[in-house]
DNA sequence: TGGTAATCGAGACGGTACGTCTGGTCTTAGG
DNA sequence: CCTAAGACCAGACGTACCGTCTCGATTACCA
């Protein structure tokens, strides 16, 4: 990684990639080190040696910056499709938890959720993002449904929502590290509810 | 309702119930009207015609005040035990959603979750509160387990956590009003995973 | 000195001498240790283990308390009348400076002057006190005038005022300890202006 | 006078002269109207429609602001050098008293002296200011000394200090308006002490 | 001798001001 | 036209005191 603390200056009438990178880097570092409590536009500008207006020009709100930070690191979570739903979901949740645990991923997402409770823009973004994630997970479940692994009357979207809810709950109450085997238990119990019903005698 | 805006003063070297009530009332109203964004100790003091130190004397942080507001109205949620788990959980979630929808309940709790993402005190309080709620719900499930309605290998606590996660997810993404029938579907699918396994032939 | 930190309480429907003494003592100590900056009714009450109302009952303002403290220690300054004016004034100023330097005397009087610039009550008290002191010093000068040491056209009151002004200036600019021989020089120059004029040739 | 209450804003990354002027004007007006008792950074900010941080950015303390206000209006006092010391000093004191009496000059300087009794920064500033004033007055006296109007053994600095002390005393005890002819008497008596001693027969 | 009244400590009350921090806007100078 | 820089107004933060009030207890005084 090239570490340039050298003085940046304007590159003329166009967005400066160096500034953008410095701002995103500073934002992520602050979140990693001090959490949402230390995260302010002021602090990001200070650390990135950027002017506050430069930040406000490109990210209209604290939430927008958070979302940008989150998206730039989000390509780690798996949506495997191995032919076994329970295993797929277990892998997915495990990789999600791992992503949240290591680095700033979890802190950033927690911050977005928090911000969404007061900032309408962030609320909209979170709403859309959550919907998108539900679709992805639901696809996994629908594949299993097609394979006959999941009952035909099951709502894949709601099943996806339940799984996400479990993960969010752990994240928001600082319990990502608590009893990792719970993930397996939870997945088992959730998947059990999705099995095709045995025809009643 | 008797509305007394009359000047309050000290009642001696002890906490003034009138001030306490005025502060809690003001806090709730501000949250209801302007949400977490408008909620500040300053604003609460102004509205309650209370001094800021009076608030800080009794509630060490914004989060503590939020939690107090929440607890004073929380006795509305039911934990019915009718002998049918699915019905019990449905009633519970329905009454919780109703409580969150009407009045300030939902806004207050969302605010607490948001605050907990930056304030360690709030985080601790939320952690404890969530744990307590899991115990309550788990008790319901354990009763069903005793009746043979739920398989003996099921973890009641994790089942309770899954249910809470679903509710939190709806709250945090502004979807309390979206498709109320989803609650029923979700409960059904969750409860299905808890049923005793038919002995395999 | 009997040091009783024992719990005081009311001695009935009359002023408690123990409380009064404790308050004055606390006030003086605070001024001595931290100066006017640390001096507050709150601090005095805390240190004297007295209730604030007890202080306000007997001393209506910060200035009143300061004046009381000052008066209880003021019997140290000399107004000698040895038959030599220059020597009398020198002794007087020297004893005044000594009183101001040692203990809390100077700090207390500086505080009174400061307070008098915003508190009308203190202003009145200071006005009267200064007038009284002028009379005392003027008497000394008038004695010298009677002896023929001072010209008959001289205003003793104004001479007294000039001398007091010199002392106040040193006190208010933290120069009590600076060049003690200046006192002698100053007195000499001031007294020289008071001598009987030689009849013009 | 052009009265512009129009909204000010930044003029870039440099001190805004409009804000500075508005703050000094507000400070002076508050002192004039309510004296030191009503003077607070909060009140100045309110009246000047300035942010408190803007004030703290440029004036580190209440005393610094007071001193600035004082210095901007202080160029009114004369140090005449007419060839007659008594007349020079009379003019100087008269113009000083006039300046203190009219407008906010006197109130401001009294406030500075008061502030200096609790704020070390103000004390330092007052110390330096008083020393500077002594030098100015002493120069006047030294000129007279060079002319032979004042005895060679006289300390001009101490003479200057005596004169300043008289003025301060009048200011601090609200007696600027009392018996204006006293100034003349005082000057006469002070100058008399400076005359060259007639060689004793 | 018993009731009343004024005292005491304690500390809560509504407030004001403190000095600091951040938010979001604006203007400059320079590339 | 965009940049870094930083000043601007605004207002919340949490703290220190202000001067007032009420409490429960402790006595001295007077009926």
mmCIF file of C-alpha atoms (C1' of nucleotides) in Angstrom, chain A residues 10 12 14 19 49 53-54 57, chain F residues 1-8:
data_model
loop_
_atom_site.group_PDB
_atom_site.id
_atom_site.type_symbol
_atom_site.label_atom_id
_atom_site.label_comp_id
_atom_site.label_asym_id
_atom_site.label_seq_id
_atom_site.Cartn_x
_atom_site.Cartn_y
_atom_site.Cartn_z
ATOM 1 C CA UNK A 10 -6.159 20.891 -6.214
ATOM 2 C CA UNK A 12 -8.088 21.655 -11.220
ATOM 3 C CA UNK A 14 -12.271 17.848 -11.433
ATOM 4 C CA UNK A 19 -8.745 13.273 -1.837
ATOM 5 C CA UNK A 49 -6.298 16.779 5.688
ATOM 6 C CA UNK A 53 -16.653 21.403 2.073
ATOM 7 C CA UNK A 54 -14.791 18.844 0.024
ATOM 8 C CA UNK A 57 -19.595 18.235 -1.854
ATOM 9 C "C1'" DC F 1 -14.056 24.634 -11.666
ATOM 10 C "C1'" DC F 2 -12.236 22.056 -7.994
ATOM 11 C "C1'" DT F 3 -9.055 21.925 -4.122
ATOM 12 C "C1'" DA F 4 -7.302 22.660 0.959
ATOM 13 C "C1'" DA F 5 -8.016 25.688 4.397
ATOM 14 C "C1'" DG F 6 -10.379 27.699 7.701
ATOM 15 C "C1'" DA F 7 -13.730 31.358 9.340
ATOM 16 C "C1'" DC F 8 -18.527 31.947 9.995
#
